[in-house]
Short mmCIF file of C-alpha atoms in Angstrom, two decimals:
data_model
loop_
_atom_site.label_atom_id
_atom_site.label_comp_id
_atom_site.label_asym_id
_atom_site.label_seq_id
_atom_site.Cartn_x
_atom_site.Cartn_y
_atom_site.Cartn_z
CA UNK A 1 7.30 -0.13 10.09
CA UNK A 2 4.63 -0.85 7.47
CA UNK A 3 4.12 -4.35 6.15
CA UNK A 4 5.02 -4.95 2.49
CA UNK A 5 2.12 -4.70 0.06
CA UNK A 6 1.32 -8.14 -1.41
CA UNK A 7 1.89 -7.19 -5.13
CA UNK A 8 5.31 -5.68 -4.39
CA UNK A 9 8.24 -7.82 -5.37
CA UNK A 10 10.71 -5.45 -3.87
CA UNK A 11 10.22 -2.88 -1.12
CA UNK A 12 13.07 -0.70 0.11
CA UNK A 13 12.59 1.37 3.25
CA UNK A 14 14.95 4.04 4.65
CA UNK A 15 18.23 2.80 3.08
CA UNK A 16 21.33 4.66 4.37
CA UNK A 17 24.89 4.36 3.09
CA UNK A 18 27.85 6.53 3.69
CA UNK A 19 31.54 6.19 2.65
CA UNK A 20 33.57 7.96 5.36
CA UNK A 21 32.06 11.47 5.47
CA UNK A 22 30.28 11.21 2.15
CA UNK A 23 26.57 10.41 2.68
CA UNK A 24 25.41 8.71 -0.50
CA UNK A 25 22.05 7.28 0.56
CA UNK A 26 20.07 9.15 3.20
CA UNK A 27 16.91 7.10 3.73
CA UNK A 28 16.09 6.07 0.20
CA UNK A 29 12.76 4.15 -0.10
CA UNK A 30 11.23 2.59 -3.19
CA UNK A 31 8.39 0.21 -4.15
CA UNK A 32 8.81 -2.13 -7.13
CA UNK A 33 5.56 -3.86 -8.14
CA UNK A 34 5.88 -7.42 -9.46
CA UNK A 35 6.16 -7.71 -13.27
CA UNK A 36 6.81 -4.00 -13.78
CA UNK A 37 9.68 -1.94 -15.25
CA UNK A 38 10.71 0.65 -12.73
CA UNK A 39 13.33 3.23 -13.50
CA UNK A 40 15.26 5.23 -10.90
CA UNK A 41 16.36 8.53 -12.40
CA UNK A 42 18.94 10.85 -11.02
CA UNK A 43 21.95 12.94 -11.91
CA UNK A 44 25.41 11.35 -11.97
CA UNK A 45 26.78 10.87 -8.49
CA UNK A 46 23.37 10.84 -6.67
CA UNK A 47 23.85 7.23 -5.48
CA UNK A 48 21.84 5.30 -8.09
CA UNK A 49 24.47 2.64 -8.58
CA UNK A 50 25.11 2.40 -4.81
CA UNK A 51 21.39 1.81 -4.32
CA UNK A 52 21.48 -1.06 -6.85
CA UNK A 53 24.68 -2.47 -5.36
CA UNK A 54 23.10 -2.41 -1.88
CA UNK A 55 20.20 -4.42 -3.33
CA UNK A 56 22.52 -6.85 -5.07
CA UNK A 57 24.54 -7.32 -1.85
CA UNK A 58 27.73 -6.03 -3.46
CA UNK A 59 27.66 -3.19 -0.87
CA UNK A 60 26.29 -3.56 2.67
CA UNK A 61 23.89 -0.68 3.55
CA UNK A 62 24.44 1.00 6.93
CA UNK A 63 20.70 1.12 7.74
CA UNK A 64 17.32 0.34 6.20
CA UNK A 65 15.13 -2.57 5.31
CA UNK A 66 15.01 -4.37 1.97
CA UNK A 67 11.97 -6.70 1.50
CA UNK A 68 11.99 -9.18 -1.31
CA UNK A 69 8.68 -10.91 -1.94
CA UNK A 70 7.45 -9.69 1.43
CA UNK A 71 10.40 -11.10 3.47
CA UNK A 72 13.12 -8.83 4.88
CA UNK A 73 16.72 -9.55 3.78
CA UNK A 74 18.54 -9.49 7.06
CA UNK A 75 22.26 -8.68 6.96
CA UNK A 76 23.10 -11.96 8.61
CA UNK A 77 20.26 -14.03 7.11
CA UNK A 78 22.31 -16.17 4.75
CA UNK A 79 19.34 -18.32 3.67
CA UNK A 80 17.19 -15.36 2.70
CA UNK A 81 20.13 -13.75 0.89
CA UNK A 82 20.94 -16.94 -1.02
CA UNK A 83 17.31 -17.26 -2.02
CA UNK A 84 17.34 -13.61 -3.19
CA UNK A 85 20.49 -14.13 -5.23
CA UNK A 86 18.93 -17.20 -6.87
CA UNK A 87 15.87 -15.20 -7.90
CA UNK A 88 17.63 -11.97 -8.87
CA UNK A 89 20.13 -11.04 -11.58
CA UNK A 90 22.30 -7.95 -11.96
CA UNK A 91 23.35 -6.31 -15.18
CA UNK A 92 26.49 -4.24 -14.62
CA UNK A 93 27.10 -0.91 -16.31
CA UNK A 94 30.34 -2.37 -17.71
CA UNK A 95 28.55 -5.71 -18.50
CA UNK A 96 31.22 -7.48 -16.37
CA UNK A 97 31.49 -10.31 -18.88
CA UNK A 98 34.22 -12.90 -18.38
CA UNK A 99 36.72 -12.01 -21.04
CA UNK A 100 38.47 -15.33 -21.02
CA UNK A 101 35.28 -17.26 -21.57
CA UNK A 102 33.30 -17.55 -24.87
CA UNK A 103 29.78 -16.18 -25.19
CA UNK A 104 28.31 -19.59 -24.57
CA UNK A 105 30.57 -20.23 -21.55
CA UNK A 106 29.60 -16.83 -20.11
CA UNK A 107 25.93 -17.63 -20.29
CA UNK A 108 26.47 -21.16 -18.93
CA UNK A 109 28.50 -20.06 -16.02
CA UNK A 110 25.66 -19.20 -13.57
CA UNK A 111 23.87 -22.45 -14.40
CA UNK A 112 27.09 -24.50 -13.95
CA UNK A 113 27.81 -22.91 -10.61
CA UNK A 114 24.40 -22.59 -8.99
CA UNK A 115 22.29 -25.46 -10.31
CA UNK A 116 22.51 -29.27 -10.43
CA UNK A 117 21.57 -29.40 -14.14
CA UNK A 118 23.46 -31.85 -16.36
CA UNK A 119 26.00 -30.58 -18.91
CA UNK A 120 23.53 -31.29 -21.72
CA UNK A 121 20.74 -29.30 -20.03
CA UNK A 122 23.06 -26.43 -19.24
CA UNK A 123 24.19 -26.27 -22.88
CA UNK A 124 20.59 -26.39 -24.18
CA UNK A 125 19.38 -23.67 -21.81
CA UNK A 126 22.44 -21.44 -22.59
CA UNK A 127 21.95 -21.85 -26.35
CA UNK A 128 18.27 -21.12 -25.85
CA UNK A 129 19.08 -17.86 -24.05
CA UNK A 130 21.60 -16.94 -26.78
CA UNK A 131 19.02 -17.71 -29.45
CA UNK A 132 16.37 -15.57 -27.78
CA UNK A 133 18.78 -12.62 -27.83
CA UNK A 134 19.91 -13.36 -31.35
CA UNK A 135 23.41 -14.26 -30.39
CA UNK A 136 23.45 -17.98 -31.22
CA UNK A 137 25.65 -17.36 -34.27
CA UNK A 138 28.29 -15.86 -32.00
CA UNK A 139 28.39 -18.53 -29.29
CA UNK A 140 32.06 -19.28 -29.77
CA UNK A 141 33.23 -15.68 -29.83
CA UNK A 142 34.82 -13.95 -26.87
CA UNK A 143 33.27 -10.76 -25.44
CA UNK A 144 36.10 -8.64 -26.95
CA UNK A 145 35.12 -9.91 -30.41
CA UNK A 146 31.52 -8.65 -30.03
CA UNK A 147 30.15 -5.15 -30.57
CA UNK A 148 28.97 -2.97 -27.70
CA UNK A 149 25.35 -3.80 -28.36
CA UNK A 150 26.04 -7.52 -28.60
CA UNK A 151 27.98 -7.42 -25.33
CA UNK A 152 24.94 -5.78 -23.72
CA UNK A 153 22.73 -8.52 -25.09
CA UNK A 154 25.16 -11.14 -23.98
CA UNK A 155 25.15 -9.76 -20.40
CA UNK A 156 21.33 -9.83 -20.56
CA UNK A 157 21.40 -13.41 -21.80
CA UNK A 158 23.60 -14.32 -18.81
CA UNK A 159 21.27 -12.45 -16.47
CA UNK A 160 18.07 -14.17 -17.68
CA UNK A 161 19.42 -17.70 -18.19
CA UNK A 162 18.69 -18.56 -14.54
CA UNK A 163 15.07 -17.33 -15.07
CA UNK A 164 15.22 -14.69 -12.41
CA UNK A 165 12.15 -12.86 -11.08
CA UNK A 166 13.99 -9.57 -10.69
CA UNK A 167 16.67 -8.08 -12.95
CA UNK A 168 18.63 -5.02 -11.78
CA UNK A 169 20.07 -2.86 -14.55
CA UNK A 170 22.89 -0.50 -13.64
CA UNK A 171 23.09 2.39 -16.14
CA UNK A 172 22.50 0.17 -19.14
CA UNK A 173 22.79 3.08 -21.56
CA UNK A 174 25.84 4.79 -20.08
CA UNK A 175 28.27 5.97 -22.71
CA UNK A 176 26.05 5.04 -25.63
CA UNK A 177 24.89 7.39 -28.46
CA UNK A 178 21.21 8.36 -28.62
CA UNK A 179 20.37 5.66 -31.20
CA UNK A 180 21.95 2.89 -29.14
CA UNK A 181 20.34 4.27 -25.95
CA UNK A 182 16.95 3.85 -27.65
CA UNK A 183 17.90 0.38 -28.84
CA UNK A 184 19.04 -0.76 -25.37
CA UNK A 185 15.92 0.55 -23.64
CA UNK A 186 13.71 -1.04 -26.30
CA UNK A 187 15.60 -4.29 -25.74
CA UNK A 188 15.01 -4.12 -21.97
CA UNK A 189 11.32 -3.35 -22.43
CA UNK A 190 10.90 -6.07 -25.04
CA UNK A 191 12.62 -8.84 -23.04
CA UNK A 192 11.03 -7.68 -19.76
CA UNK A 193 7.63 -8.31 -21.30
CA UNK A 194 8.75 -11.49 -23.14
CA UNK A 195 10.34 -13.13 -20.05
CA UNK A 196 7.97 -11.49 -17.59
CA UNK A 197 10.66 -10.52 -15.05
CA UNK A 198 10.48 -7.46 -12.85
CA UNK A 199 13.07 -4.83 -13.93
CA UNK A 200 14.66 -2.14 -11.83
CA UNK A 201 16.76 0.20 -14.04
CA UNK A 202 18.90 3.09 -12.84
CA UNK A 203 19.74 5.74 -15.42
CA UNK A 204 19.94 9.44 -16.07
CA UNK A 205 18.39 9.17 -19.56
CA UNK A 206 15.07 10.81 -19.08
CA UNK A 207 13.47 10.47 -22.53
CA UNK A 208 14.03 6.72 -22.88
CA UNK A 209 13.02 6.03 -19.27
CA UNK A 210 9.71 7.87 -19.66
CA UNK A 211 8.80 5.91 -22.80
CA UNK A 212 9.82 2.41 -21.61
CA UNK A 213 9.04 2.40 -17.91
CA UNK A 214 5.83 1.52 -16.01
CA UNK A 215 6.99 3.61 -13.06
CA UNK A 216 9.77 6.15 -12.50
CA UNK A 217 11.40 7.42 -9.35
CA UNK A 218 13.81 10.33 -8.86
CA UNK A 219 16.75 10.04 -6.57
CA UNK A 220 18.18 13.30 -5.30
CA UNK A 221 20.59 13.86 -2.34
CA UNK A 222 20.24 10.24 -1.26
CA UNK A 223 16.45 10.20 -1.09
CA UNK A 224 13.65 9.38 -3.47
CA UNK A 225 11.90 12.73 -4.07
CA UNK A 226 9.39 11.35 -6.59
CA UNK A 227 7.67 8.01 -7.30
CA UNK A 228 4.96 7.63 -9.86
CA UNK A 229 4.00 6.83 -13.48
CA UNK A 230 5.86 8.49 -16.35
CA UNK A 231 2.75 10.63 -17.01
CA UNK A 232 2.74 11.84 -13.40
CA UNK A 233 6.46 12.56 -13.64
CA UNK A 234 5.94 14.62 -16.79
CA UNK A 235 3.07 16.59 -15.18
CA UNK A 236 4.72 16.98 -11.77
CA UNK A 237 5.29 20.53 -10.50
CA UNK A 238 7.68 19.42 -7.70
CA UNK A 239 10.74 21.76 -7.89
CA UNK A 240 13.20 18.84 -7.87
CA UNK A 241 11.37 17.02 -10.70
CA UNK A 242 11.02 20.29 -12.73
CA UNK A 243 14.72 21.05 -12.20
CA UNK A 244 15.67 17.54 -13.41
CA UNK A 245 13.34 17.79 -16.43
CA UNK A 246 14.65 21.29 -17.26
CA UNK A 247 18.29 20.31 -17.01
CA UNK A 248 17.63 17.40 -19.39
CA UNK A 249 15.83 19.75 -21.78
CA UNK A 250 18.67 22.32 -21.41
CA UNK A 251 21.22 19.70 -22.32
CA UNK A 252 19.21 18.95 -25.48
CA UNK A 253 19.13 22.68 -26.35
CA UNK A 254 22.87 22.98 -25.75
CA UNK A 255 23.57 20.10 -28.01
CA UNK A 256 21.33 21.59 -30.66
CA UNK A 257 23.17 24.87 -30.30
CA UNK A 258 26.51 23.15 -30.66
CA UNK A 259 25.20 21.58 -33.86
CA UNK A 260 24.17 25.03 -35.15
CA UNK A 261 27.67 26.35 -34.20
CA UNK A 262 26.38 28.80 -31.59
CA UNK A 263 28.36 29.67 -28.51
CA UNK A 264 27.25 28.06 -25.24
CA UNK A 265 26.88 30.21 -22.15
CA UNK A 266 26.91 28.18 -18.96
CA UNK A 267 25.06 29.28 -15.85
CA UNK A 268 28.38 30.06 -14.19
CA UNK A 269 29.49 32.55 -16.78
CA UNK B 1 60.59 6.84 14.07
CA UNK B 2 59.06 4.58 16.69
CA UNK B 3 55.57 5.47 15.40
CA UNK B 4 56.53 4.62 11.84
CA UNK B 5 58.03 1.29 12.83
CA UNK B 6 54.95 0.52 14.98
CA UNK B 7 52.53 1.47 12.23
CA UNK B 8 54.47 -0.60 9.66
CA UNK B 9 54.57 -3.62 12.04
CA UNK B 10 50.83 -3.32 12.68
CA UNK B 11 50.06 -3.25 8.94
CA UNK B 12 52.17 -6.37 8.43
CA UNK B 13 50.40 -8.24 11.20
CA UNK B 14 47.06 -7.02 9.82
CA UNK B 15 47.92 -8.22 6.31
CA UNK B 16 49.16 -11.58 7.62
CA UNK B 17 45.90 -12.10 9.46
CA UNK B 18 43.89 -11.05 6.46
CA UNK B 19 45.88 -13.43 4.23
CA UNK B 20 45.28 -16.32 6.66
CA UNK B 21 41.57 -15.59 6.65
CA UNK B 22 41.55 -15.33 2.85
CA UNK B 23 43.33 -18.74 2.44
CA UNK B 24 41.12 -20.30 5.04
CA UNK B 25 38.00 -18.98 3.34
CA UNK B 26 39.21 -20.40 0.06
CA UNK B 27 39.60 -23.91 1.46
CA UNK B 28 36.30 -23.72 3.41
CA UNK B 29 34.40 -22.72 0.31
CA UNK B 30 35.62 -25.79 -1.51
CA UNK B 31 32.89 -27.70 0.37
CA UNK B 32 29.86 -27.75 -1.91
CA UNK B 33 31.58 -25.92 -4.76
CA UNK B 34 30.22 -27.34 -8.08
CA UNK B 35 32.56 -28.60 -10.81
CA UNK B 36 35.63 -27.94 -8.73
CA UNK B 37 37.50 -30.85 -10.30
CA UNK B 38 37.22 -29.31 -13.79
CA UNK B 39 38.60 -25.99 -12.44
CA UNK B 40 41.48 -27.75 -10.63
CA UNK B 41 42.48 -29.48 -13.86
CA UNK B 42 42.45 -26.12 -15.61
CA UNK B 43 44.53 -24.47 -12.91
CA UNK B 44 46.85 -27.47 -12.97
CA UNK B 45 47.32 -26.94 -16.69
CA UNK B 46 48.15 -23.26 -16.15
CA UNK B 47 50.63 -23.94 -13.39
CA UNK B 48 51.96 -27.23 -14.85
CA UNK B 49 52.01 -27.45 -18.61
CA UNK B 50 52.42 -23.74 -19.30
CA UNK B 51 55.34 -23.46 -16.85
CA UNK B 52 57.00 -26.66 -18.03
CA UNK B 53 59.50 -25.01 -20.51
CA UNK B 54 60.86 -22.60 -17.88
CA UNK B 55 61.23 -25.41 -15.31
CA UNK B 56 63.08 -27.62 -17.80
CA UNK B 57 65.37 -24.91 -19.07
CA UNK B 58 66.31 -23.55 -15.58
CA UNK B 59 66.58 -27.06 -14.11
CA UNK B 60 69.00 -28.10 -16.90
CA UNK B 61 71.24 -25.00 -16.55
CA UNK B 62 71.24 -25.31 -12.71
CA UNK B 63 72.45 -28.90 -13.07
CA UNK B 64 75.06 -27.98 -15.68
CA UNK B 65 76.48 -25.18 -13.48
CA UNK B 66 76.42 -27.37 -10.33
CA UNK B 67 78.24 -30.08 -12.25
CA UNK B 68 80.90 -27.73 -13.48
CA UNK B 69 81.50 -25.87 -10.21
CA UNK B 70 81.24 -29.09 -8.16
CA UNK B 71 83.67 -30.94 -10.36
CA UNK B 72 86.39 -28.22 -10.12
CA UNK B 73 85.98 -27.91 -6.33
CA UNK B 74 85.99 -31.67 -5.70
CA UNK B 75 88.90 -32.13 -8.14
CA UNK B 76 91.12 -30.11 -5.73
CA UNK B 77 90.59 -32.77 -3.07
CA UNK B 78 90.60 -35.74 -5.52
CA UNK B 79 86.95 -36.46 -4.73
CA UNK B 80 85.38 -36.09 -8.21
CA UNK B 81 83.55 -39.37 -7.58
CA UNK B 82 81.36 -37.46 -5.05
CA UNK B 83 80.04 -35.11 -7.75
CA UNK B 84 76.69 -36.98 -7.92
CA UNK B 85 76.32 -36.60 -4.14
CA UNK B 86 76.92 -32.87 -4.33
CA UNK B 87 74.63 -32.19 -7.23
CA UNK B 88 71.79 -34.48 -5.98
CA UNK B 89 71.84 -33.22 -2.36
CA UNK B 90 72.02 -29.54 -3.45
CA UNK B 91 69.12 -30.05 -5.79
CA UNK B 92 66.89 -32.21 -3.60
CA UNK B 93 67.43 -30.42 -0.36
CA UNK B 94 67.54 -26.73 -1.49
CA UNK B 95 67.90 -25.64 -5.02
CA UNK B 96 65.10 -27.82 -6.52
CA UNK B 97 62.20 -26.66 -4.39
CA UNK B 98 63.41 -23.09 -4.08
CA UNK B 99 64.25 -22.43 -7.71
CA UNK B 100 61.22 -24.26 -9.03
CA UNK B 101 58.97 -22.19 -6.70
CA UNK B 102 60.70 -18.95 -7.81
CA UNK B 103 60.23 -19.84 -11.46
CA UNK B 104 56.53 -20.71 -10.85
CA UNK B 105 56.02 -17.43 -9.01
CA UNK B 106 57.54 -15.58 -11.99
CA UNK B 107 55.29 -17.25 -14.48
CA UNK B 108 52.09 -18.66 -12.94
CA UNK B 109 51.98 -16.44 -9.84
CA UNK B 110 52.38 -13.15 -11.61
CA UNK B 111 49.86 -14.15 -14.27
CA UNK B 112 47.40 -15.14 -11.53
CA UNK B 113 47.82 -11.85 -9.68
CA UNK B 114 47.33 -9.81 -12.83
CA UNK B 115 44.34 -11.86 -13.97
CA UNK B 116 42.52 -11.56 -10.67
CA UNK B 117 43.38 -7.87 -10.44
CA UNK B 118 41.87 -7.21 -13.87
CA UNK B 119 38.86 -9.34 -12.99
CA UNK B 120 38.40 -7.20 -9.91
CA UNK B 121 38.76 -4.01 -11.89
CA UNK B 122 36.28 -4.97 -14.55
CA UNK B 123 33.72 -6.12 -11.85
CA UNK B 124 33.92 -9.77 -12.95
CA UNK B 125 34.44 -10.80 -9.32
CA UNK B 126 31.44 -8.67 -8.23
CA UNK B 127 29.43 -10.29 -11.02
CA UNK B 128 30.18 -13.73 -9.59
CA UNK B 129 28.97 -12.66 -6.17
CA UNK B 130 25.77 -11.28 -7.59
CA UNK B 131 25.12 -14.57 -9.36
CA UNK B 132 25.36 -16.33 -6.03
CA UNK B 133 28.70 -17.88 -6.94
CA UNK B 134 31.44 -17.83 -4.28
CA UNK B 135 34.28 -15.91 -5.91
CA UNK B 136 36.73 -17.65 -3.52
CA UNK B 137 35.52 -21.11 -4.49
CA UNK B 138 35.45 -20.26 -8.22
CA UNK B 139 38.68 -18.35 -8.54
CA UNK B 140 41.04 -19.11 -5.67
CA UNK B 141 40.30 -22.63 -4.31
CA UNK B 142 41.13 -24.52 -7.59
CA UNK B 143 44.42 -22.64 -7.86
CA UNK B 144 45.46 -23.43 -4.30
CA UNK B 145 44.63 -27.12 -4.58
CA UNK B 146 46.37 -27.27 -7.93
CA UNK B 147 49.43 -25.66 -6.43
CA UNK B 148 49.58 -28.33 -3.72
CA UNK B 149 49.74 -30.96 -6.43
CA UNK B 150 51.67 -29.20 -9.18
CA UNK B 151 54.53 -27.63 -7.21
CA UNK B 152 55.92 -31.02 -6.00
CA UNK B 153 55.57 -32.44 -9.51
CA UNK B 154 57.37 -29.47 -11.05
CA UNK B 155 60.05 -29.71 -8.39
CA UNK B 156 60.55 -33.37 -9.13
CA UNK B 157 60.92 -32.60 -12.81
CA UNK B 158 63.33 -29.75 -12.04
CA UNK B 159 65.54 -32.07 -9.98
CA UNK B 160 65.44 -34.90 -12.57
CA UNK B 161 66.51 -32.51 -15.37
CA UNK B 162 69.10 -30.92 -13.02
CA UNK B 163 70.59 -34.32 -12.30
CA UNK B 164 70.86 -34.92 -16.00
CA UNK B 165 72.50 -31.53 -16.39
CA UNK B 166 75.01 -32.39 -13.67
CA UNK B 167 75.75 -35.70 -15.47
CA UNK B 168 76.11 -33.91 -18.77
CA UNK B 169 78.75 -31.48 -17.50
CA UNK B 170 80.50 -33.96 -15.17
CA UNK B 171 80.54 -37.06 -17.42
CA UNK B 172 80.29 -35.90 -20.96
CA UNK B 173 82.28 -32.64 -20.75
CA UNK B 174 84.73 -33.31 -17.90
CA UNK B 175 85.26 -37.04 -18.32
CA UNK B 176 83.81 -38.48 -15.08
CA UNK B 177 82.45 -42.01 -15.48
CA UNK B 178 78.67 -41.90 -15.78
CA UNK B 179 78.32 -44.99 -13.62
CA UNK B 180 80.32 -43.26 -10.85
CA UNK B 181 78.14 -40.17 -11.05
CA UNK B 182 74.77 -42.01 -11.01
CA UNK B 183 75.79 -44.48 -8.27
CA UNK B 184 76.83 -41.57 -6.02
CA UNK B 185 73.49 -39.94 -6.74
CA UNK B 186 71.69 -43.16 -5.78
CA UNK B 187 73.67 -43.52 -2.53
CA UNK B 188 73.26 -39.87 -1.51
CA UNK B 189 69.51 -39.40 -1.65
CA UNK B 190 67.56 -40.77 1.24
CA UNK B 191 63.80 -40.91 1.76
CA UNK B 192 64.07 -38.19 4.40
CA UNK B 193 65.51 -35.83 1.73
CA UNK B 194 62.72 -36.60 -0.66
CA UNK B 195 60.12 -36.06 2.10
CA UNK B 196 61.72 -32.75 3.04
CA UNK B 197 61.80 -31.71 -0.66
CA UNK B 198 58.12 -32.40 -1.26
CA UNK B 199 57.12 -30.77 2.03
CA UNK B 200 58.96 -27.64 0.98
CA UNK B 201 57.54 -27.68 -2.50
CA UNK B 202 53.88 -28.01 -1.30
CA UNK B 203 54.39 -25.33 1.35
CA UNK B 204 55.92 -22.96 -1.23
CA UNK B 205 53.01 -23.69 -3.60
CA UNK B 206 50.38 -22.90 -0.98
CA UNK B 207 52.13 -19.73 0.20
CA UNK B 208 53.10 -18.25 -3.15
CA UNK B 209 49.90 -19.04 -5.09
CA UNK B 210 47.87 -17.92 -1.98
CA UNK B 211 49.81 -14.66 -1.82
CA UNK B 212 49.48 -13.97 -5.57
CA UNK B 213 45.76 -14.71 -5.43
CA UNK B 214 45.39 -12.54 -2.32
CA UNK B 215 47.04 -9.54 -3.87
CA UNK B 216 45.25 -9.88 -7.22
CA UNK B 217 41.89 -10.42 -5.57
CA UNK B 218 42.36 -7.37 -3.37
CA UNK B 219 43.83 -5.10 -6.05
CA UNK B 220 41.00 -2.61 -5.43
CA UNK B 221 42.27 -2.15 -1.88
CA UNK B 222 45.68 -0.94 -3.13
CA UNK B 223 46.31 2.36 -1.35
CA UNK B 224 49.06 3.74 -3.63
CA UNK B 225 47.27 3.48 -6.96
CA UNK B 226 44.01 2.79 -8.76
CA UNK B 227 42.92 1.08 -11.98
CA UNK B 228 45.60 -0.41 -14.19
CA UNK B 229 48.33 0.90 -11.85
CA UNK B 230 46.73 -0.85 -8.88
CA UNK B 231 46.88 -4.12 -10.85
CA UNK B 232 50.50 -3.46 -11.71
CA UNK B 233 51.31 -2.53 -8.08
CA UNK B 234 49.50 -5.59 -6.74
CA UNK B 235 51.25 -7.93 -9.17
CA UNK B 236 54.65 -6.51 -8.28
CA UNK B 237 53.93 -6.83 -4.54
CA UNK B 238 52.72 -10.35 -5.05
CA UNK B 239 55.87 -11.44 -6.88
CA UNK B 240 58.24 -9.68 -4.45
CA UNK B 241 56.49 -11.01 -1.29
CA UNK B 242 56.21 -14.49 -2.79
CA UNK B 243 59.92 -14.61 -3.61
CA UNK B 244 60.83 -13.44 -0.10
CA UNK B 245 58.41 -15.86 1.56
CA UNK B 246 59.96 -18.75 -0.41
CA UNK B 247 63.39 -18.07 1.01
CA UNK B 248 62.06 -17.35 4.52
CA UNK B 249 59.92 -20.48 4.61
CA UNK B 250 62.87 -22.50 3.23
CA UNK B 251 64.93 -21.42 6.20
CA UNK B 252 62.18 -22.20 8.67
CA UNK B 253 61.38 -25.62 7.22
CA UNK B 254 65.05 -26.55 6.97
CA UNK B 255 65.59 -25.53 10.65
CA UNK B 256 62.76 -27.84 11.73
CA UNK B 257 63.46 -30.78 9.44
CA UNK B 258 67.25 -31.05 9.46
#
């Protein structure tokens, strides 16, 4: 087993996960350099979210090694896992905001429960996070009273309030229209540079990922079949990469055809 | 047939063990949990203040009915003066803890199961875990500790209002001397009865709130349904099992204490 490279904040090696007979991850490996924005691409159902949940300890992987800051996160190593959780945040696809708490209370929650800061310090830091994400005017509103974009920003404010070194983004643009997808990716890239955290994003939005990311990886059939820069991804002649790029382009053409009122012929027909 | 009975019995034993572990984990995670007091007060408010109207209303009507029925029965034997004894012992020994617990299950328990089920469905519980916050300590522990305190208090209130209800129907409506009623109440209740009453109330609180929290927390493990239906199924199961466990535990505690 190779030692983790010093500038890697996160290093995943041979991650396996199956649910009954369904093999979701079959030896997925990934390197995430410190301070970078890495995007894992892949079609729906290829195990992107499972990969992220294995990293966040929501799901236990069957096999494989996850190294954080050079140290392996053992399944039973409670101290290493607690340290990892303190230094890592997770942004859920659904935002997972506490609907019975106000925006300010949502942001304050991780500080209240994981730090020994005074109430005054917690309030100041939470308000600061809300201000940075331009939500301070909505601090007393509940998540249901905020727009979709605001909820996403609130979830990000909650994720960064503990000043994590690594933020995991699970399909942050799922279900959004193209304009909002752009806005969310721009937001992630902007705040990733502003707060200097390392970001690992899983998505199937190719265009936005190629513009915003420092590195991209492609997950297919439970394995990473490509890892490199966006330029290398665009230039790659690997069949799997070409297939993914083509299917994204084909979707764009189909949508354009629908707009023009033309009939769509699927590959099956 | 034998296989079905065996399989069903095994699943009950498995669920009982799982419930015991769940409750144990909730109490164990109280150690080192930050701002637990604040959350206990909040849970106490939910189980206490919010459930107060139903406790007072049901307590009053239970006392009124006991007073009426008791008076007519005792009247046949010329023993109306023992109405206070009948009402007070019925309320303190059985009806108070049992009915108060059933009312609390209906209001606070069902709300708790549904709330936790929705929090599980919307990944709020997973979010807590990813933040490094123990979901047991944050969501379950305060509710269990609050139940240990609130159930006996609500039971005491239920009994007090019930005694007033008995006095209302016995003295004001049926003409029994209030002094006779209250002096028989005073003579009837012994410290052993009060101890038994509070033991039952605290036990019912722990079991019912624990069960409701368990079913809501594990709504995603519901085999018969998913999503909103799983929350609905879990809430129903929580209320039904809690109601049954109140009556079963009442029998067991009474057998040991009387």
